[in-house]
PDB file of C-alpha atoms in Angstrom:
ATOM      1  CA  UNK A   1       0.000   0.000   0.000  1.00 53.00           C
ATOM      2  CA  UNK A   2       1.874   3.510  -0.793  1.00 54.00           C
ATOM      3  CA  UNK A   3       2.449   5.882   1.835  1.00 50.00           C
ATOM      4  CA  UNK A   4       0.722   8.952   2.020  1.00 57.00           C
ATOM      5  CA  UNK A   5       2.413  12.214   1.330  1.00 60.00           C
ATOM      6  CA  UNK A   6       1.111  13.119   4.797  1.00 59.00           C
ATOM      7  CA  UNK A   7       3.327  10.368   6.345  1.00 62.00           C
ATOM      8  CA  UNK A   8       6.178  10.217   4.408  1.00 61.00           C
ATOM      9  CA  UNK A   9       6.782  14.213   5.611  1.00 60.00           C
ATOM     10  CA  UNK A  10       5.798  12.703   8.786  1.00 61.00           C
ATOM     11  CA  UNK A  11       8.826   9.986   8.583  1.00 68.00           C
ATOM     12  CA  UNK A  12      11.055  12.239   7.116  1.00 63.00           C
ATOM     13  CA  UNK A  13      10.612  14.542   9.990  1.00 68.00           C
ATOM     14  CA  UNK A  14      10.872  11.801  12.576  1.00 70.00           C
ATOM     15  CA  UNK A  15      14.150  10.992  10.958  1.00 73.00           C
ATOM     16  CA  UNK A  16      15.623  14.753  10.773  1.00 72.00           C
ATOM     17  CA  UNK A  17      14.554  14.952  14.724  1.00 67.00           C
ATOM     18  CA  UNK A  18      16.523  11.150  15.283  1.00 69.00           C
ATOM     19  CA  UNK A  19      19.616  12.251  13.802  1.00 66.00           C
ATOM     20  CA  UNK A  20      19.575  16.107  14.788  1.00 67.00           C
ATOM     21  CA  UNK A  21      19.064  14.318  18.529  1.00 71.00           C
ATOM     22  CA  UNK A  22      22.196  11.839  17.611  1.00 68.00           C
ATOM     23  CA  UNK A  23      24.064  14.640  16.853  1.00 68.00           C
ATOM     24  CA  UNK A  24      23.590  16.845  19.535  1.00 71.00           C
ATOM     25  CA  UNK A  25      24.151  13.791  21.876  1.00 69.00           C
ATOM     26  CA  UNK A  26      27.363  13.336  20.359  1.00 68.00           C
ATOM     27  CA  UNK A  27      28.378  16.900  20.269  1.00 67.00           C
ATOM     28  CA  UNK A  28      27.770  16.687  24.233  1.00 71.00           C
ATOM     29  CA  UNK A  29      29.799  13.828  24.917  1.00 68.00           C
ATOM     30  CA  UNK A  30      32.768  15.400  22.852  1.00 69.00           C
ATOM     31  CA  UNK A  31      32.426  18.404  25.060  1.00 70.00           C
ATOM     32  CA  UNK A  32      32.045  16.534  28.578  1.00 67.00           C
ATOM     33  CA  UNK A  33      34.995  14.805  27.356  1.00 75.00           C
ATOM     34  CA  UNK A  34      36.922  17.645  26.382  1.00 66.00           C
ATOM     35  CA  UNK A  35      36.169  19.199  29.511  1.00 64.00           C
ATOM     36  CA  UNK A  36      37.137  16.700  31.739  1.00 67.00           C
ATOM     37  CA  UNK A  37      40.684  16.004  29.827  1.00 66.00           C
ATOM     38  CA  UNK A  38      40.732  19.905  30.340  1.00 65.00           C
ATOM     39  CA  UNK A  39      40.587  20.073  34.221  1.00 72.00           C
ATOM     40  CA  UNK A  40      42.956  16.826  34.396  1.00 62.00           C
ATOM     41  CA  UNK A  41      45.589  19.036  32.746  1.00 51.00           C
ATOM     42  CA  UNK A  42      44.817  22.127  35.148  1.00 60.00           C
ATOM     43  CA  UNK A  43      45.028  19.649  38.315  1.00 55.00           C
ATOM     44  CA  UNK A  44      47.985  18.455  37.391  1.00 52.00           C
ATOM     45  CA  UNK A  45      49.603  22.152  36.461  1.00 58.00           C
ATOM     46  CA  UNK A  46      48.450  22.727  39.366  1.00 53.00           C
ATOM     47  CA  UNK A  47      50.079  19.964  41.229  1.00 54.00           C
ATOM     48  CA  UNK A  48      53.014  20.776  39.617  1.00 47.00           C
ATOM     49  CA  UNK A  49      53.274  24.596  41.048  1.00 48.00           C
ATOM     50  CA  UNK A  50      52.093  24.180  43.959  1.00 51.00           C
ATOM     51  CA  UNK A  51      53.081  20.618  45.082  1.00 57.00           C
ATOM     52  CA  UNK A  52      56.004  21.616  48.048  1.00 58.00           C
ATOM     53  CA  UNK A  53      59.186  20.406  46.793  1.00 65.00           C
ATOM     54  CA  UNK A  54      60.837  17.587  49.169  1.00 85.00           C
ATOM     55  CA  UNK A  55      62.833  18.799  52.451  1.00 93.00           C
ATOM     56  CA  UNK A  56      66.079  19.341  51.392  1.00 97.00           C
ATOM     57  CA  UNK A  57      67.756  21.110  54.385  1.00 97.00           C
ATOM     58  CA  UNK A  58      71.197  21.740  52.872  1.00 97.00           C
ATOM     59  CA  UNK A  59      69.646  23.425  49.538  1.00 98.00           C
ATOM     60  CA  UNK A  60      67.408  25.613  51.748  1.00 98.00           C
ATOM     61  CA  UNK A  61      70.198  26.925  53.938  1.00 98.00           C
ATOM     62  CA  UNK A  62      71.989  27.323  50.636  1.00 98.00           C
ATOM     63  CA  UNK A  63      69.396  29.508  49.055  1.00 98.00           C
ATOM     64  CA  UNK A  64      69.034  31.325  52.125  1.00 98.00           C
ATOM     65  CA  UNK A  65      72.696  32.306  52.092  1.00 98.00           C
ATOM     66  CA  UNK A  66      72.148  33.393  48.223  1.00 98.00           C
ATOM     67  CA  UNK A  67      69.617  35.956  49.769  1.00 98.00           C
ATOM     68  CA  UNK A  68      71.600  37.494  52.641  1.00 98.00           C
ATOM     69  CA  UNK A  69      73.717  39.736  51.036  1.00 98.00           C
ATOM     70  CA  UNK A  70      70.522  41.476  50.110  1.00 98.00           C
ATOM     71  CA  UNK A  71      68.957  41.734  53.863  1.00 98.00           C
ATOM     72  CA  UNK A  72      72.352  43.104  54.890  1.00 98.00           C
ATOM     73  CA  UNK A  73      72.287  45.722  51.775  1.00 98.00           C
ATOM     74  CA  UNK A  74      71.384  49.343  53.480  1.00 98.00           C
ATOM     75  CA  UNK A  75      67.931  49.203  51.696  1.00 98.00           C
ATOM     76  CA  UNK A  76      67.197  46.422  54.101  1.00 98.00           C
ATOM     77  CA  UNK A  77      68.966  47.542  57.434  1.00 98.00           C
ATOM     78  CA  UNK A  78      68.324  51.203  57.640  1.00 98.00           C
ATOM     79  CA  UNK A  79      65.295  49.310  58.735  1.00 97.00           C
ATOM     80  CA  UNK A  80      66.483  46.714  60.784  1.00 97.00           C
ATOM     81  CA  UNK A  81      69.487  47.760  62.961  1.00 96.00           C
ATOM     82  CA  UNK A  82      70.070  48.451  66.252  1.00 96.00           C
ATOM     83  CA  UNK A  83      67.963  51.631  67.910  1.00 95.00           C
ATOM     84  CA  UNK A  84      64.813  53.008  68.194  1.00 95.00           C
ATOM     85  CA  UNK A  85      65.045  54.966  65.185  1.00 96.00           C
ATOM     86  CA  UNK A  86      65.634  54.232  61.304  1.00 97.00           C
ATOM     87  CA  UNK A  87      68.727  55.107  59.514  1.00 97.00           C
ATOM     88  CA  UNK A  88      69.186  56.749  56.013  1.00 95.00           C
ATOM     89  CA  UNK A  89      71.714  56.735  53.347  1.00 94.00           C
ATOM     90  CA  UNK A  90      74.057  53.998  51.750  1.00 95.00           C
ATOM     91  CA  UNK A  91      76.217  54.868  54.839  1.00 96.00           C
ATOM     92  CA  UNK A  92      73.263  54.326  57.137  1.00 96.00           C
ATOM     93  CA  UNK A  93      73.522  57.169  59.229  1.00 96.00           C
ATOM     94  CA  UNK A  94      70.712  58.180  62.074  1.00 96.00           C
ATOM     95  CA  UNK A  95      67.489  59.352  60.379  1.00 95.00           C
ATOM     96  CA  UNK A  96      68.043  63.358  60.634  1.00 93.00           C
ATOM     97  CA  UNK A  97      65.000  65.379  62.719  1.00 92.00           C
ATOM     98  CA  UNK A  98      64.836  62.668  66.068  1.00 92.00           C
ATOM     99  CA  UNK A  99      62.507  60.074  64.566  1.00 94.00           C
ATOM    100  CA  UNK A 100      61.556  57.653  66.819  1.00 96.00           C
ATOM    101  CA  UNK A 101      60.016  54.315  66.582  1.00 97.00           C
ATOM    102  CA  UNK A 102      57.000  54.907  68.091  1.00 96.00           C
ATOM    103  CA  UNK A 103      54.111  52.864  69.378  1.00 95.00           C
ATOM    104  CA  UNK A 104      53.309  51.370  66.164  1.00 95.00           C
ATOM    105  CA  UNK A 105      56.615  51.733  64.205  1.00 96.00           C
ATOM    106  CA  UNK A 106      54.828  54.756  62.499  1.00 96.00           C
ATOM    107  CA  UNK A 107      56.764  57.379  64.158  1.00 96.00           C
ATOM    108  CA  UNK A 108      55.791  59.759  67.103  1.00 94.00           C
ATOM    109  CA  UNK A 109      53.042  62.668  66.971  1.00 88.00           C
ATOM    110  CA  UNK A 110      54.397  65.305  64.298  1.00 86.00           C
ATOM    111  CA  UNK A 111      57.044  63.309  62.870  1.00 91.00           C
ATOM    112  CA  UNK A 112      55.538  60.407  61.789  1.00 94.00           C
ATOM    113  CA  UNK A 113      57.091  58.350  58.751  1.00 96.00           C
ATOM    114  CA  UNK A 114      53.937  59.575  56.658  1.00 95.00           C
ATOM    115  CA  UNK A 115      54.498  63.205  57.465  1.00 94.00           C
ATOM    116  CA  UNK A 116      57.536  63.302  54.101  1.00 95.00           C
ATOM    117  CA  UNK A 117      57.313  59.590  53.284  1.00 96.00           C
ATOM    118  CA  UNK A 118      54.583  58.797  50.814  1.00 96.00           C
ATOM    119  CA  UNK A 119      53.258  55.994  49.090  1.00 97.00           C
ATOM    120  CA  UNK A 120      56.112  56.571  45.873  1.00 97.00           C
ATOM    121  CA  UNK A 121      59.471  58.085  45.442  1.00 97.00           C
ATOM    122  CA  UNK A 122      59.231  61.893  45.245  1.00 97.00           C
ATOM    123  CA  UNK A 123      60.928  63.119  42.173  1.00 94.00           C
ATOM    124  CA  UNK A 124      64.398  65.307  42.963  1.00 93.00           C
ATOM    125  CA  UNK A 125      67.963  64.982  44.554  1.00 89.00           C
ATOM    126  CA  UNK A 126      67.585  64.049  48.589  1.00 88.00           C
ATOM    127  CA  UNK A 127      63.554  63.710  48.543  1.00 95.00           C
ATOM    128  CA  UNK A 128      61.934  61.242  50.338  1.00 96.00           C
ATOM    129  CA  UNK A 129      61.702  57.950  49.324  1.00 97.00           C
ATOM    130  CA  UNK A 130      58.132  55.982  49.610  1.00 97.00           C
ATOM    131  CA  UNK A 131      56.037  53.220  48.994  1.00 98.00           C
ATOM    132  CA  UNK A 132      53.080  51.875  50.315  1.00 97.00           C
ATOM    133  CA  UNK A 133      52.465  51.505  54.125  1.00 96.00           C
ATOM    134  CA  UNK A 134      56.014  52.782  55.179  1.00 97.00           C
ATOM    135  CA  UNK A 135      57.313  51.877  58.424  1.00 97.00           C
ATOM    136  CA  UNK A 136      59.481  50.465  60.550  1.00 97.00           C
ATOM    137  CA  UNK A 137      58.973  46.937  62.480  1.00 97.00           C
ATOM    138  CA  UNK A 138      56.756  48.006  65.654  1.00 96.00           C
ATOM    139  CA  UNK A 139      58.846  47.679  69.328  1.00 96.00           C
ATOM    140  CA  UNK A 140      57.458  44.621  69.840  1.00 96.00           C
ATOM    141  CA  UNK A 141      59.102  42.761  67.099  1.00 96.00           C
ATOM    142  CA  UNK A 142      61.569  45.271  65.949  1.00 96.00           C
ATOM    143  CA  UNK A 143      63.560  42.753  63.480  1.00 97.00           C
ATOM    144  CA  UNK A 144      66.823  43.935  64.215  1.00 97.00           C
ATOM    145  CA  UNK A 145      69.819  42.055  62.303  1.00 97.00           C
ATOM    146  CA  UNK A 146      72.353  43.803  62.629  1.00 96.00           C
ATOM    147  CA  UNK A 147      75.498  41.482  64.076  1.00 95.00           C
ATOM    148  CA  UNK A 148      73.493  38.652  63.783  1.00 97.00           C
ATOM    149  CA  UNK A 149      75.219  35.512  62.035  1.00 97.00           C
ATOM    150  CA  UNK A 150      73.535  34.154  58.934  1.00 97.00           C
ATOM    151  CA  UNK A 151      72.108  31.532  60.654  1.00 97.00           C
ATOM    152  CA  UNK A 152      70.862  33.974  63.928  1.00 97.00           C
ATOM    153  CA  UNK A 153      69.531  35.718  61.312  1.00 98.00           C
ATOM    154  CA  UNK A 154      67.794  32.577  59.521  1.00 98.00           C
ATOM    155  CA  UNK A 155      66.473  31.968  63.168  1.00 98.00           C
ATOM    156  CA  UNK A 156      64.972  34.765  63.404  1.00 98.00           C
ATOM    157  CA  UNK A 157      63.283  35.385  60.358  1.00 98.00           C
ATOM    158  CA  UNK A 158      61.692  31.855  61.547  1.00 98.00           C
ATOM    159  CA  UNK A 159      60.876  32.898  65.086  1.00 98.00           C
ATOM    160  CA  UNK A 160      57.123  33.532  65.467  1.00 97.00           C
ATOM    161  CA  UNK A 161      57.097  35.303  68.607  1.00 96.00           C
ATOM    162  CA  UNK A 162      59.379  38.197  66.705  1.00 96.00           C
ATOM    163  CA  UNK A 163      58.427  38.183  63.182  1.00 96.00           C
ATOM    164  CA  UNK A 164      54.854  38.787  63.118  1.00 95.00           C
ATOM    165  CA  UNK A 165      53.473  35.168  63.667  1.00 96.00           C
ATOM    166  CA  UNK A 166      54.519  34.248  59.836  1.00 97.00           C
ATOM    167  CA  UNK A 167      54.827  31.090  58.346  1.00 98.00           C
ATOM    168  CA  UNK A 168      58.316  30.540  55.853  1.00 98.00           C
ATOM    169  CA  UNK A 169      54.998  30.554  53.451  1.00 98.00           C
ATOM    170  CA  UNK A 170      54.038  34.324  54.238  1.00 98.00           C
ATOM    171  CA  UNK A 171      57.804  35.151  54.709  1.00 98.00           C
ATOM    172  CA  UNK A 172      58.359  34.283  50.720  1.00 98.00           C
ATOM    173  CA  UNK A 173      54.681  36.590  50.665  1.00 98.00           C
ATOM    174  CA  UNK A 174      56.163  39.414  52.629  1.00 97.00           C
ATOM    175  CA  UNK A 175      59.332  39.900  49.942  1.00 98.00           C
ATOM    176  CA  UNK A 176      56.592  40.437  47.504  1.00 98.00           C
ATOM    177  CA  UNK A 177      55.203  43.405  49.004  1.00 98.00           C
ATOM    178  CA  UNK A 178      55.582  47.082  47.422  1.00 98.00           C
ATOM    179  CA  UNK A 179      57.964  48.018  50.659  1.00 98.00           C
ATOM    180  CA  UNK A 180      60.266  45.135  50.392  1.00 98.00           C
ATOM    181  CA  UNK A 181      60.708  45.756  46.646  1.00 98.00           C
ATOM    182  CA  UNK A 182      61.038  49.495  47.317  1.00 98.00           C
ATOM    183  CA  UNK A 183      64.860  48.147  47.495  1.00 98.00           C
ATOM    184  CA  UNK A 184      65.792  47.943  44.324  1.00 98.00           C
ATOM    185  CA  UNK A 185      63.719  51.344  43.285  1.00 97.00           C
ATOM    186  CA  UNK A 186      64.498  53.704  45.600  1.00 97.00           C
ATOM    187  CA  UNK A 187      64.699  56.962  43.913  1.00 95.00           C
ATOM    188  CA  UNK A 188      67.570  59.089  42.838  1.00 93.00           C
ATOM    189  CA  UNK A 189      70.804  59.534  45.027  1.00 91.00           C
ATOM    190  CA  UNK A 190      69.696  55.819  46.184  1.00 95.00           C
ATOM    191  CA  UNK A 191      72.115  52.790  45.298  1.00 97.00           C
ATOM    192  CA  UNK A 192      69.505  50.454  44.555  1.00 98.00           C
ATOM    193  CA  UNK A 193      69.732  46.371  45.944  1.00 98.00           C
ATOM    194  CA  UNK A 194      72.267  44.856  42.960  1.00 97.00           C
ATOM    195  CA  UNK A 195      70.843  41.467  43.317  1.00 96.00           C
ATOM    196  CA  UNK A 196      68.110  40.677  40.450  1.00 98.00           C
ATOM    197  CA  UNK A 197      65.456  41.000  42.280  1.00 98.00           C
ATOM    198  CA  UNK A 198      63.420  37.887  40.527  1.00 98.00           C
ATOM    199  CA  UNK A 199      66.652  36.128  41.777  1.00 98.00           C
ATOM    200  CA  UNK A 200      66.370  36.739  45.009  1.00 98.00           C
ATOM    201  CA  UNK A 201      63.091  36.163  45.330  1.00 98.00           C
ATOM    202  CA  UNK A 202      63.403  32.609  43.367  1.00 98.00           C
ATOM    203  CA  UNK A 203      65.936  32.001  46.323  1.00 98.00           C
ATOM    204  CA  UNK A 204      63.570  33.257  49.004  1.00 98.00           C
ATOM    205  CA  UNK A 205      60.917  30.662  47.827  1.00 98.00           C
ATOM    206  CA  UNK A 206      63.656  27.287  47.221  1.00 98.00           C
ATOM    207  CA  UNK A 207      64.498  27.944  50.808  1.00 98.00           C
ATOM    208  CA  UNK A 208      60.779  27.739  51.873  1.00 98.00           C
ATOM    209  CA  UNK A 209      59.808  25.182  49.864  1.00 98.00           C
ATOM    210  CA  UNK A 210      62.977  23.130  50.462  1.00 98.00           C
ATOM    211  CA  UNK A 211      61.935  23.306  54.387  1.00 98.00           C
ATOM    212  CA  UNK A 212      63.247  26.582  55.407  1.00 98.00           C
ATOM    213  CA  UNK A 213      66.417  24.939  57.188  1.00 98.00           C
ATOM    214  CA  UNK A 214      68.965  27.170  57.916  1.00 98.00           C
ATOM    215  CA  UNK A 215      72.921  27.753  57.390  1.00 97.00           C
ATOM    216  CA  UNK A 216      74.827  25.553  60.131  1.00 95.00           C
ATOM    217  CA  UNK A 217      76.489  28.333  63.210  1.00 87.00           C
ATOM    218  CA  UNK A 218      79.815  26.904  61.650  1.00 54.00           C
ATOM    219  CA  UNK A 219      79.733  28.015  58.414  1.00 44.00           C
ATOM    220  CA  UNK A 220      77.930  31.505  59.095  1.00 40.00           C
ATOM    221  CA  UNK A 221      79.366  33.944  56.989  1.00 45.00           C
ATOM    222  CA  UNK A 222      81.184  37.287  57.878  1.00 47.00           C
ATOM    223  CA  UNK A 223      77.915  39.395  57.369  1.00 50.00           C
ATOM    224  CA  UNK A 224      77.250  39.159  61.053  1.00 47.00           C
ATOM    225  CA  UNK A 225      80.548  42.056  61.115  1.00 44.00           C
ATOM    226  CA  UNK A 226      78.218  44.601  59.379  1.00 51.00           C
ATOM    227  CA  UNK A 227      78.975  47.933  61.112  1.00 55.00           C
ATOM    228  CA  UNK A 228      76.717  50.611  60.908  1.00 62.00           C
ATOM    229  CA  UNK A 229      78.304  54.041  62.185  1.00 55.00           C
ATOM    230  CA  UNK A 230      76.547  56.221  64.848  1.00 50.00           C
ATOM    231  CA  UNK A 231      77.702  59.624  63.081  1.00 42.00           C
ATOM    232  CA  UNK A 232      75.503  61.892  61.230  1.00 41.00           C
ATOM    233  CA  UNK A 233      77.306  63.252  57.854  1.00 42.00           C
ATOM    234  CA  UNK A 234      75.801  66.216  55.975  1.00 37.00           C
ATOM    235  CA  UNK A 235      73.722  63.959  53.465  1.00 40.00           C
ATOM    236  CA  UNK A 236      69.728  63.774  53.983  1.00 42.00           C
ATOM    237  CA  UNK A 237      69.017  61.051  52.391  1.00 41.00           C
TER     238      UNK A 237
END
């Protein structure tokens, strides 16, 4: 019996539908496929950067002594030597005007750091330097260095009770901040930190991922003989 024109359209639509269904079905799977392959890729980049390398205590305390010469550089210690005051210059001579410390490691009344220091260098011979939140250490965990052997100073930076509660994790997060890389732009009249500065903080991160040992008391270097002089020259800055 032929089939009506009626149903054959019919057929041909059920058919169109089938396949258009088959298709779409297919298209899905690819996709669902595709994305799954996709996030096995990203988990495993992912592994890959942030998967802790394995303790290796003699290639952390050798990174760490890549990094000292930088903490000893006078971008670092006009911060963090001895006193209750901050120190200026490549020479690191006594801040001029009787800053202080204060309560907070903001300064005192008047003379606080953001009275002249602002959040960038200003422009000209002997201005003052700045970046964001500029200060020293507070009293209670003043970070001083100075004298210390590498590995006093390794110690240290370690200590929770004086460095701010930090992990070696938000150590390696603390070198990234705008104050800590103020070092190697520090305006004019400044010697700037010599070490690369994607170096040294490559070296900052080996040592915490390698387990944040540090350098044996025996083979502390002579950076622990940094002297810092007590007399004020003529230059500002």
């Amino acid at each position: 019996m032929p089939i009506e024109p009626k149903e054959r359209k019919y057929e041909a639509s059920r058919t169109i539908v089938f396949l258009l269904a088959v298709a779409a079905a297919y298209c899905f799977l690819s996709l669902l496929i595709l994305w799954f392959a996709t996030q096995g890729v990203e988990h495993a980049r992912a592994q890959a950067v942030h998967e802790p390398l394995a303790r290796d205590d003699a290639g952390a305390a050798a990174a760490f002594e890549a990094i000292v010469p930088v903490l000893h550089h006078p971008r670092c210690m006009n911060c963090h030597s001895t006193g209750d005051f901050p120190r200026q210059g490549d020479d690191s001579h006594r801040h001029k005007m009787q800053i202080r410390r204060g309560p907070e490691g903001h300064g005192v009344n008047a003379v606080r750091c953001s009275t002249c220091h602002q959040d960038h260098n200003l422009a000209g011979l002997h201005m003052p330097p700045g970046a964001p939140d500029w200060h020293l250490p507070s009293p209670e965990i003043p970070m001083i260095w100075q004298g210390l052997t590498d590995h006093q100073l390794c110690e240290l930076l370690k200590d929770l009770r004086q460095n701010g509660h930090r992990t070696p994790e938000q150590i390696v997060e603390h070198m990234h901040t705008p104050l800590v890389l103020w070092g190697w732009s520090p305006g004019e009249c400044r010697t700037p930190v010599p070490s690369p500065q994607d170096e040294f903080l490559a070296k900052v991160r080996e040592w915490a991922e390698k387990g944040a040992a540090c350098p044996a008391q025996a083979t502390a270097t002579n950076h622990s003989r940094t002297s810092i002089p007590e007399a004020v020259p003529t230059r500002d800055q």
